[in-house]
Short mmCIF file of C-alpha atoms and ligand atoms in Angstrom, two decimals:
data_model
loop_
_atom_site.label_atom_id
_atom_site.label_comp_id
_atom_site.label_asym_id
_atom_site.label_seq_id
_atom_site.Cartn_x
_atom_site.Cartn_y
_atom_site.Cartn_z
CA MET K 1 -46.79 16.83 8.57
CA ARG K 2 -45.75 19.96 10.14
CA LEU K 3 -48.83 20.54 13.36
CA HIS K 4 -47.27 24.80 13.12
CA PRO K 5 -45.46 26.64 10.34
CA GLN K 6 -43.16 27.65 13.53
CA ALA K 7 -43.28 24.73 15.83
CA PRO K 8 -40.82 21.22 14.97
CA VAL K 9 -44.18 19.13 16.84
CA GLY K 10 -44.29 16.80 13.68
CA PHE K 11 -47.36 14.57 13.17
CA ALA K 12 -49.14 11.31 11.37
CA ALA K 13 -52.40 11.80 10.89
CA GLU K 14 -52.32 7.55 10.43
CA ALA K 15 -51.19 6.55 13.61
CA CYS K 16 -53.96 9.45 15.30
CA LEU K 17 -56.33 6.42 16.73
CA PRO K 18 -59.63 8.86 16.89
CA LEU K 19 -58.53 9.80 12.81
CA ARG K 20 -58.53 6.35 12.16
CA SER K 21 -61.34 5.35 14.12
CA ARG K 22 -64.77 6.40 15.08
CA TYR K 23 -64.38 3.90 17.93
CA ALA K 24 -61.51 6.05 19.45
CA ARG K 25 -61.88 8.29 22.14
CA CYS K 26 -57.89 9.37 23.04
CA ASP K 27 -57.27 13.40 24.06
CA ALA K 28 -54.15 12.48 25.28
CA CYS K 29 -51.93 15.05 23.10
CA GLN K 30 -54.59 18.03 24.65
CA ARG K 31 -54.91 17.28 28.66
CA ALA K 32 -50.26 16.72 28.61
CA CYS K 33 -49.90 20.00 26.47
CA PRO K 34 -49.09 22.43 29.47
CA VAL K 35 -50.06 25.46 27.16
CA GLY K 36 -53.11 24.19 26.06
CA VAL K 37 -52.10 24.76 22.05
CA LEU K 38 -53.39 21.35 20.75
CA ALA K 39 -57.06 20.97 19.94
CA MET K 40 -58.86 17.58 18.78
CA ASP K 41 -61.25 16.88 17.55
CA GLN K 42 -62.80 13.71 15.85
CA GLU K 43 -61.36 15.64 12.38
CA ALA K 44 -58.09 16.94 12.85
CA LEU K 45 -55.52 18.03 15.22
CA ARG K 46 -55.25 21.47 15.46
CA MET K 47 -51.92 23.08 16.75
CA GLY K 48 -52.51 27.34 17.87
CA ASP K 49 -49.32 29.34 18.06
CA GLY K 50 -47.33 28.54 21.48
CA CYS K 51 -45.93 25.46 21.44
CA LEU K 52 -42.91 24.99 23.84
CA HIS K 53 -41.26 22.08 22.48
CA CYS K 54 -41.52 20.27 25.17
CA GLY K 55 -42.41 16.97 24.09
CA ARG K 56 -45.38 16.04 27.12
CA CYS K 57 -47.77 15.73 23.79
CA ALA K 58 -45.58 13.08 22.59
CA ALA K 59 -44.42 11.82 25.26
CA ALA K 60 -48.84 11.14 26.01
CA CYS K 61 -49.42 9.22 22.96
CA PRO K 62 -50.17 5.81 23.31
CA THR K 63 -48.71 5.42 19.57
CA GLY K 64 -46.39 7.42 19.29
CA ALA K 65 -48.14 9.55 16.02
CA LEU K 66 -46.22 12.61 17.59
CA ALA K 67 -42.70 13.30 17.37
CA VAL K 68 -41.24 15.84 18.71
CA PRO K 69 -37.16 16.94 18.28
CA GLY K 70 -34.90 15.87 20.96
CA PHE K 71 -35.63 12.60 22.11
CA VAL K 72 -34.41 10.35 20.72
CA PRO K 73 -32.12 8.15 22.97
CA GLN K 74 -28.18 9.03 21.80
CA ALA K 75 -25.64 6.72 21.89
CA VAL K 76 -25.29 5.58 26.47
CA VAL K 77 -22.38 4.20 27.58
CA ALA K 78 -23.07 1.48 29.77
CA ASP K 79 -20.46 -0.04 31.70
CA SER K 80 -19.08 3.15 33.83
CA PRO K 81 -20.09 3.21 37.55
CA ARG K 82 -20.87 6.84 37.41
CA PRO K 83 -25.42 7.31 37.73
CA LEU K 84 -25.97 8.43 34.11
CA PRO K 85 -27.58 11.75 34.51
CA VAL K 86 -30.80 13.44 32.22
CA GLU K 87 -30.54 16.87 32.41
CA CYS K 88 -33.10 19.86 30.17
CA TRP K 89 -31.59 22.29 27.67
CA LYS K 90 -32.54 25.14 29.75
CA VAL K 91 -29.04 23.97 31.43
CA PRO K 92 -26.35 25.08 30.14
CA ARG K 93 -24.01 21.80 28.73
CA ARG K 94 -21.26 23.51 31.19
CA LEU K 95 -23.00 22.92 33.94
CA CYS K 96 -24.35 19.57 33.01
CA ALA K 97 -22.02 16.35 33.05
CA ARG K 98 -20.18 15.43 30.27
CA GLU K 99 -22.34 11.93 29.39
CA ALA K 100 -24.86 13.22 30.63
CA VAL K 101 -28.19 13.01 28.47
CA ARG K 102 -29.87 15.85 27.48
CA VAL K 103 -33.59 16.62 26.12
CA PRO K 104 -35.65 19.26 26.20
CA CYS K 105 -37.73 18.78 29.04
CA LEU K 106 -37.49 15.97 31.29
CA GLY K 107 -41.58 15.39 30.80
CA GLY K 108 -41.30 14.39 27.41
CA LEU K 109 -40.44 11.66 27.65
CA SER K 110 -42.56 8.68 27.36
CA VAL K 111 -42.47 5.24 30.15
CA GLY K 112 -40.69 3.64 26.90
CA ARG K 113 -37.78 5.70 26.63
CA TRP K 114 -37.32 6.03 30.08
CA LEU K 115 -37.72 3.00 29.98
CA ALA K 116 -35.48 2.35 26.29
CA LEU K 117 -32.22 3.76 28.52
CA ARG K 118 -32.49 1.84 31.47
CA ALA K 119 -32.32 -0.89 29.27
CA ALA K 120 -29.04 0.75 27.04
CA ALA K 121 -27.71 2.33 30.04
CA GLY K 122 -26.58 -1.51 31.96
CA LYS K 123 -26.04 -0.78 35.87
CA ARG K 124 -25.80 2.16 35.79
CA PRO K 125 -27.55 3.96 38.11
CA ILE K 126 -30.45 6.96 35.82
CA GLU K 127 -30.42 9.87 38.38
CA ALA K 128 -33.14 12.34 36.75
CA VAL K 129 -31.90 15.71 37.85
CA ASP K 130 -34.36 18.35 39.23
CA ARG K 131 -33.01 21.71 38.81
CA GLY K 132 -35.89 23.11 40.75
CA TRP K 133 -36.56 24.89 37.37
CA CYS K 134 -39.50 23.18 36.95
CA GLY K 135 -42.03 24.85 39.20
CA ARG K 136 -40.90 28.21 37.49
CA CYS K 137 -40.72 26.98 33.60
CA SER K 138 -44.28 27.18 31.37
CA ALA K 139 -43.53 23.45 30.01
CA GLY K 140 -43.29 22.66 34.51
CA GLY K 141 -45.61 22.67 36.62
CA ALA K 142 -47.00 22.15 40.99
CA THR K 143 -45.57 18.37 40.48
CA HIS K 144 -42.25 17.41 38.66
CA PRO K 145 -43.57 16.60 34.81
CA ALA K 146 -41.11 12.86 34.50
CA ALA K 147 -42.87 11.64 38.11
CA SER K 148 -45.36 10.50 35.79
CA ALA K 149 -43.35 8.35 33.75
CA VAL K 150 -40.48 7.95 36.16
CA ASP K 151 -43.69 6.12 38.80
CA GLN K 152 -44.68 3.88 35.34
CA ALA K 153 -41.69 2.86 34.72
CA ASN K 154 -40.89 1.97 37.85
CA ARG K 155 -43.16 0.22 38.92
CA LEU K 156 -43.01 -2.05 36.13
CA LEU K 157 -39.26 -2.48 36.92
CA GLU K 158 -40.03 -3.55 39.96
CA GLU K 159 -42.59 -6.21 39.21
CA MET K 160 -40.37 -7.44 37.18
CA GLY K 161 -37.72 -7.89 39.95
CA GLU K 162 -35.01 -5.43 39.85
CA PRO K 163 -32.92 -4.27 42.18
CA PRO K 164 -33.82 -1.07 43.77
CA GLN K 165 -30.55 0.42 42.34
CA ALA K 166 -32.04 0.31 38.25
CA ARG K 167 -35.00 1.95 39.74
CA ILE K 168 -34.43 5.31 37.94
CA ARG K 169 -34.90 8.40 40.52
CA PHE K 170 -34.96 11.87 40.70
CA VAL K 171 -31.50 13.97 42.28
CA HIS K 172 -32.13 17.08 43.25
CA LYS K 173 -29.18 19.95 42.69
CA PRO K 174 -30.65 23.24 42.77
CA LEU K 175 -29.34 26.05 40.68
CA PRO K 176 -30.29 29.84 40.96
CA VAL K 177 -32.84 30.51 39.51
CA LYS K 178 -32.43 33.61 37.69
CA ALA K 179 -30.12 31.65 35.80
CA MET K 180 -33.28 29.81 33.99
CA PRO K 181 -33.23 30.73 30.12
CA GLU K 182 -36.89 32.21 29.55
CA ALA K 183 -37.18 29.52 26.31
CA ILE K 184 -36.48 26.19 26.19
CA PRO K 185 -33.75 26.29 23.70
CA GLU K 186 -34.27 26.23 19.94
CA PRO K 187 -33.71 22.57 18.54
CA ALA K 188 -31.89 24.17 15.30
CA ALA K 189 -29.82 25.97 16.95
CA GLU K 190 -29.52 23.25 19.44
CA PHE K 191 -28.58 20.31 17.30
CA SER K 192 -26.26 23.51 15.26
CA MET K 193 -27.83 22.56 12.02
CA GLY K 194 -29.48 25.02 9.42
CA ARG K 195 -33.69 25.47 9.42
CA ARG K 196 -34.22 23.03 7.13
CA ALA K 197 -32.28 20.13 7.57
CA PHE K 198 -33.32 20.43 10.82
CA PHE K 199 -37.21 19.65 9.79
CA ARG K 200 -36.51 17.00 7.30
CA GLY K 201 -34.92 15.20 10.26
CA LEU K 202 -38.06 16.01 11.91
CA MET K 203 -40.34 14.73 9.33
CA GLY K 204 -37.76 10.73 9.38
CA GLN K 205 -39.12 11.21 12.87
CA ALA K 206 -42.11 11.14 12.32
CA ALA K 207 -41.33 8.91 9.67
CA GLU K 208 -41.44 7.04 12.97
CA ALA K 209 -45.31 6.80 14.02
CA LEU K 210 -45.73 4.68 10.73
CA CYS K 211 -42.60 2.01 10.77
CA VAL K 212 -43.81 -1.15 9.60
CA MET K 213 -42.56 -3.39 12.54
CA GLU K 214 -42.50 -7.25 11.60
CA THR K 215 -43.44 -9.04 14.01
CA SER K 216 -42.15 -12.35 13.77
CA ALA K 217 -41.20 -13.21 17.70
CA SER K 218 -44.24 -12.89 18.75
CA ALA K 219 -46.17 -14.48 15.81
CA PRO K 220 -48.57 -17.13 15.52
CA ALA K 221 -47.59 -21.02 17.07
CA ALA K 222 -45.72 -22.46 13.81
CA GLY K 223 -48.88 -25.02 11.07
CA ASN K 224 -51.05 -21.37 10.99
CA ARG K 225 -49.84 -20.70 8.49
CA GLU K 226 -52.93 -18.11 7.96
CA VAL K 227 -52.16 -15.42 10.48
CA HIS K 228 -50.47 -12.77 9.59
CA TRP K 229 -50.02 -10.45 12.32
CA GLY K 230 -50.20 -6.88 10.55
CA PRO K 231 -47.64 -3.78 10.80
CA LEU K 232 -47.53 -2.39 14.79
CA LEU K 233 -49.02 1.01 14.55
CA SER K 234 -47.07 2.41 18.18
CA PRO K 235 -43.43 2.80 18.32
CA GLU K 236 -44.22 3.84 21.77
CA ARG K 237 -46.02 -0.59 22.50
CA THR K 238 -42.91 -1.61 21.10
CA ARG K 239 -40.48 1.02 23.18
CA VAL K 240 -42.21 -0.71 26.07
CA VAL K 241 -42.13 -4.28 25.65
CA SER K 242 -38.82 -4.39 24.12
CA ALA K 243 -36.94 -2.62 26.17
CA LEU K 244 -38.40 -5.09 29.26
CA ARG K 245 -38.02 -7.23 27.37
CA ARG K 246 -33.69 -6.90 26.48
CA LEU K 247 -34.19 -6.34 30.20
CA ALA K 248 -35.69 -9.75 30.71
CA ASP K 249 -33.12 -11.71 29.05
CA ARG K 250 -31.03 -10.09 31.36
CA SER K 251 -31.82 -10.92 34.00
CA GLY K 252 -34.17 -13.60 33.80
CA GLN K 253 -37.07 -12.59 35.00
CA PRO K 254 -39.98 -13.34 33.07
CA LEU K 255 -42.02 -9.74 31.42
CA PRO K 256 -43.98 -8.26 33.87
CA ALA K 257 -47.40 -9.84 33.63
CA SER K 258 -49.53 -6.08 33.79
CA ILE K 259 -48.18 -5.00 30.51
CA PHE K 260 -50.29 -7.24 28.60
CA PRO K 261 -53.69 -6.76 28.62
CA ALA K 262 -56.56 -9.16 29.83
CA LEU K 263 -58.86 -9.07 26.57
CA HIS K 264 -61.39 -12.17 26.56
CA ILE K 265 -64.38 -12.39 24.04
CA SER K 266 -67.35 -14.20 25.39
CA GLU K 267 -70.29 -16.48 24.24
CA ALA K 268 -72.00 -13.56 22.62
CA CYS K 269 -69.13 -13.42 19.66
CA ARG K 270 -70.62 -14.07 16.97
CA ASN K 271 -67.57 -13.73 14.75
CA HIS K 272 -68.23 -10.67 12.13
CA GLN K 273 -65.04 -10.28 13.25
CA VAL K 274 -65.34 -6.07 13.24
CA CYS K 275 -63.42 -6.51 16.17
CA ALA K 276 -60.69 -7.09 13.95
CA ALA K 277 -61.02 -4.83 11.82
CA THR K 278 -61.46 -2.14 13.93
CA CYS K 279 -58.36 -2.75 15.87
CA PRO K 280 -56.20 -0.23 15.21
CA THR K 281 -52.60 -2.14 15.75
CA GLY K 282 -53.26 -5.22 14.81
CA ALA K 283 -53.67 -7.16 18.29
CA LEU K 284 -56.80 -8.95 17.40
CA LEU K 285 -56.60 -10.34 13.80
CA ALA K 286 -59.05 -12.32 11.42
CA TYR K 287 -58.04 -15.80 10.75
CA GLN K 288 -58.71 -18.72 8.96
CA GLU K 289 -58.27 -22.19 8.82
CA ASN K 290 -58.96 -26.10 8.40
CA GLY K 291 -62.04 -24.93 7.36
CA ALA K 292 -62.83 -22.51 10.65
CA THR K 293 -62.06 -18.36 11.27
CA GLY K 294 -61.89 -16.36 14.25
CA VAL K 295 -60.38 -14.51 16.18
CA ALA K 296 -56.31 -14.05 17.35
CA PHE K 297 -54.99 -11.99 19.86
CA ASN K 298 -51.65 -10.57 20.64
CA ALA K 299 -51.06 -9.03 23.90
CA SER K 300 -48.03 -7.89 22.85
CA ALA K 301 -49.80 -5.06 20.36
CA CYS K 302 -52.40 -4.67 22.41
CA ILE K 303 -52.28 -0.64 23.60
CA ALA K 304 -56.32 -1.47 25.55
CA CYS K 305 -57.82 1.58 23.14
CA GLY K 306 -60.76 0.00 23.43
CA VAL K 307 -61.63 0.24 19.86
CA CYS K 308 -62.47 -3.41 19.38
CA GLN K 309 -65.01 -3.45 22.46
CA ARG K 310 -66.69 -0.29 21.27
CA ALA K 311 -67.69 -1.94 18.12
CA CYS K 312 -68.01 -5.03 18.90
CA PRO K 313 -71.86 -4.78 17.72
CA GLU K 314 -72.75 -8.09 20.21
CA GLN K 315 -70.65 -6.14 23.48
CA ALA K 316 -68.99 -10.05 24.26
CA ILE K 317 -66.00 -8.54 24.09
CA GLY K 318 -64.00 -7.38 28.20
CA PHE K 319 -61.07 -6.34 29.73
CA ALA K 320 -60.05 -8.44 33.09
CA PRO K 321 -57.92 -5.98 34.83
CA PRO K 322 -53.60 -6.10 34.21
CA GLY K 323 -52.31 -8.92 35.25
CA THR K 324 -54.81 -10.71 36.75
CA VAL K 325 -54.75 -13.85 33.83
CA ALA K 326 -51.62 -15.54 32.97
CA ALA K 327 -50.25 -14.30 30.27
CA SER K 328 -46.72 -15.19 27.70
CA GLY K 329 -47.29 -12.12 25.13
CA LYS K 330 -47.39 -14.64 22.84
CA ALA K 331 -50.17 -14.38 20.23
CA VAL K 332 -54.13 -17.11 21.13
CA ARG K 333 -56.73 -17.64 19.04
CA LEU K 334 -60.22 -16.65 21.04
CA THR K 335 -62.32 -17.80 19.10
CA ARG K 336 -62.87 -20.49 16.77
CA VAL K 337 -65.68 -21.24 14.33
CA GLU K 338 -66.82 -24.02 12.67
CA ALA K 339 -67.95 -22.70 9.16
CA ARG K 340 -71.34 -24.66 8.05
CA GLU K 341 -73.63 -24.53 4.88
CA CYS K 342 -76.66 -22.27 4.55
CA ALA K 343 -80.10 -24.06 4.39
CA GLU K 344 -81.10 -21.66 2.23
CA CYS K 345 -78.50 -20.57 0.17
CA GLY K 346 -75.86 -23.29 -0.08
CA HIS K 347 -73.27 -21.47 0.70
CA LEU K 348 -70.67 -22.48 3.55
CA PHE K 349 -70.29 -19.52 6.41
CA ALA K 350 -68.98 -19.45 9.93
CA GLU K 351 -71.31 -17.48 12.64
CA ARG K 352 -71.29 -18.48 17.17
CA GLY K 353 -74.73 -19.54 17.43
CA ASP K 354 -76.77 -22.66 16.08
CA GLU K 355 -78.83 -20.71 13.16
CA PRO K 356 -78.88 -22.08 10.14
CA VAL K 357 -79.31 -19.97 7.89
CA CYS K 358 -76.38 -16.81 7.23
CA ALA K 359 -76.81 -13.39 7.63
CA PRO K 360 -78.03 -11.79 4.13
CA CYS K 361 -80.71 -15.22 3.79
CA ARG K 362 -81.53 -14.26 7.15
CA LYS K 363 -82.40 -10.48 6.88
CA SER K 364 -84.39 -11.21 3.12
CA ARG K 365 -86.13 -13.55 5.22
CA GLU K 366 -86.92 -10.73 7.30
CA LEU K 367 -87.35 -7.86 4.57
CA ALA K 368 -89.76 -10.48 3.23
CA GLN K 369 -91.92 -11.18 6.43
CA SER K 370 -91.77 -7.07 6.66
CA ALA K 371 -93.07 -6.46 3.60
CA PHE K 372 -95.25 -9.37 3.79
CA GLN K 373 -97.09 -7.16 7.16
CA GLN K 374 -96.84 -4.73 5.47
CA LEU K 375 -99.24 -5.22 3.18
CA PHE K 376 -101.51 -7.33 4.83
CA ALA K 377 -102.07 -3.98 7.31
CA ALA K 378 -102.87 -2.02 4.39
CA ARG K 379 -105.51 -4.41 3.10
CA ALA K 380 -107.26 -5.73 7.11
S1 SF4 E 401 -44.79 20.16 22.48
FE1 SF4 E 401 -44.88 21.26 24.44
S2 SF4 E 401 -45.84 23.34 24.49
FE2 SF4 E 401 -45.17 22.04 22.00
S3 SF4 E 401 -47.56 21.24 21.57
FE3 SF4 E 401 -46.47 19.43 22.22
S4 SF4 E 401 -47.12 20.01 24.65
FE4 SF4 E 401 -48.09 21.22 24.09
S1 SF4 E 402 -57.15 -5.48 20.65
FE1 SF4 E 402 -56.41 -3.81 22.37
S2 SF4 E 402 -55.38 -2.87 20.38
FE2 SF4 E 402 -56.26 -3.94 19.21
S3 SF4 E 402 -58.89 -2.41 19.67
FE3 SF4 E 402 -59.10 -3.57 20.75
S4 SF4 E 402 -58.06 -3.07 22.82
FE4 SF4 E 402 -57.35 -1.40 20.82
#
């Protein structure tokens, strides 16, 4: 859906964390918007007038639920010795290098988009061109809008042992401020197409947030056929992991450990599997095999949203600081509970602990006890 009739911002509500789960706490888009036109609550994401289509909201969204046109990477020539410049749409085409990657605002490129560019550009240095306009632009601010995403991308590249020349760097090539257009050019004009065709294309981009991605590369070890990883909800997470995998394949270096959240489940777990049922990305998944059940975890799909941790009634889920636990990005089983026979109803149940009866029988017994106590108290 489109968030506002006048604004080219596509929104896939199904991918928005707070709308999917009452346990989610996320207002990243609202905080990222430089003109404050977004308002997020547990029921809807609303947009007022005045969107700049700078893409900062979409870059901040951890799942890719928002889509703003102009940020899907174009084909990049990888074998040139010249640096690859990245420019904003406000800079007229004639002042940009012919092969420049042009986006509405550099702040609308997410970490995953920068890394995808890095992976596509081969050995070419990448230059984020700073024209000295951001401080005066409504989409800019005191610090460069791309600074944080570029920093994060560079930290990951450094952690992977990429050479310094592989880092994305800012180059200052100032242009006179009076040459700066007031607004970011209209996407329909930039793409030279009618508004109707343009909005149809935009909806295609929003649908990217919902695309079902096969995760065979990170599926659990063979022989456990009852585990099926669900769809990955987050295109941004997929972008980060696949761009880094591409670089790792090229360099032979391992993936940076810090991209894998180190989630653990303590002995307090009673195998309710609420965590797996609420995990929005399918990173946690309930499995069954050979008379046992449990929860498996795929760190590649985890966006560290904390939904599972807040949803767990036993508070059994914790996170170690990223990078402190060796993680390969392969799926692992975190818990395994053997099924046993209920001493009252005789049905099989799988629950952590040494309870001899299943949860429904326990509940009935507690209800009966409480009714008996009330009756006894009333007669006394
Ligand atoms: S595109 Fe920019 S101005 Fe529009 S809602 Fe997103 S962050 Fe705000
Ligand atoms: S496993 Fe990761 S993605 Fe899934 S709910 Fe927990 S923190 Fe969120």
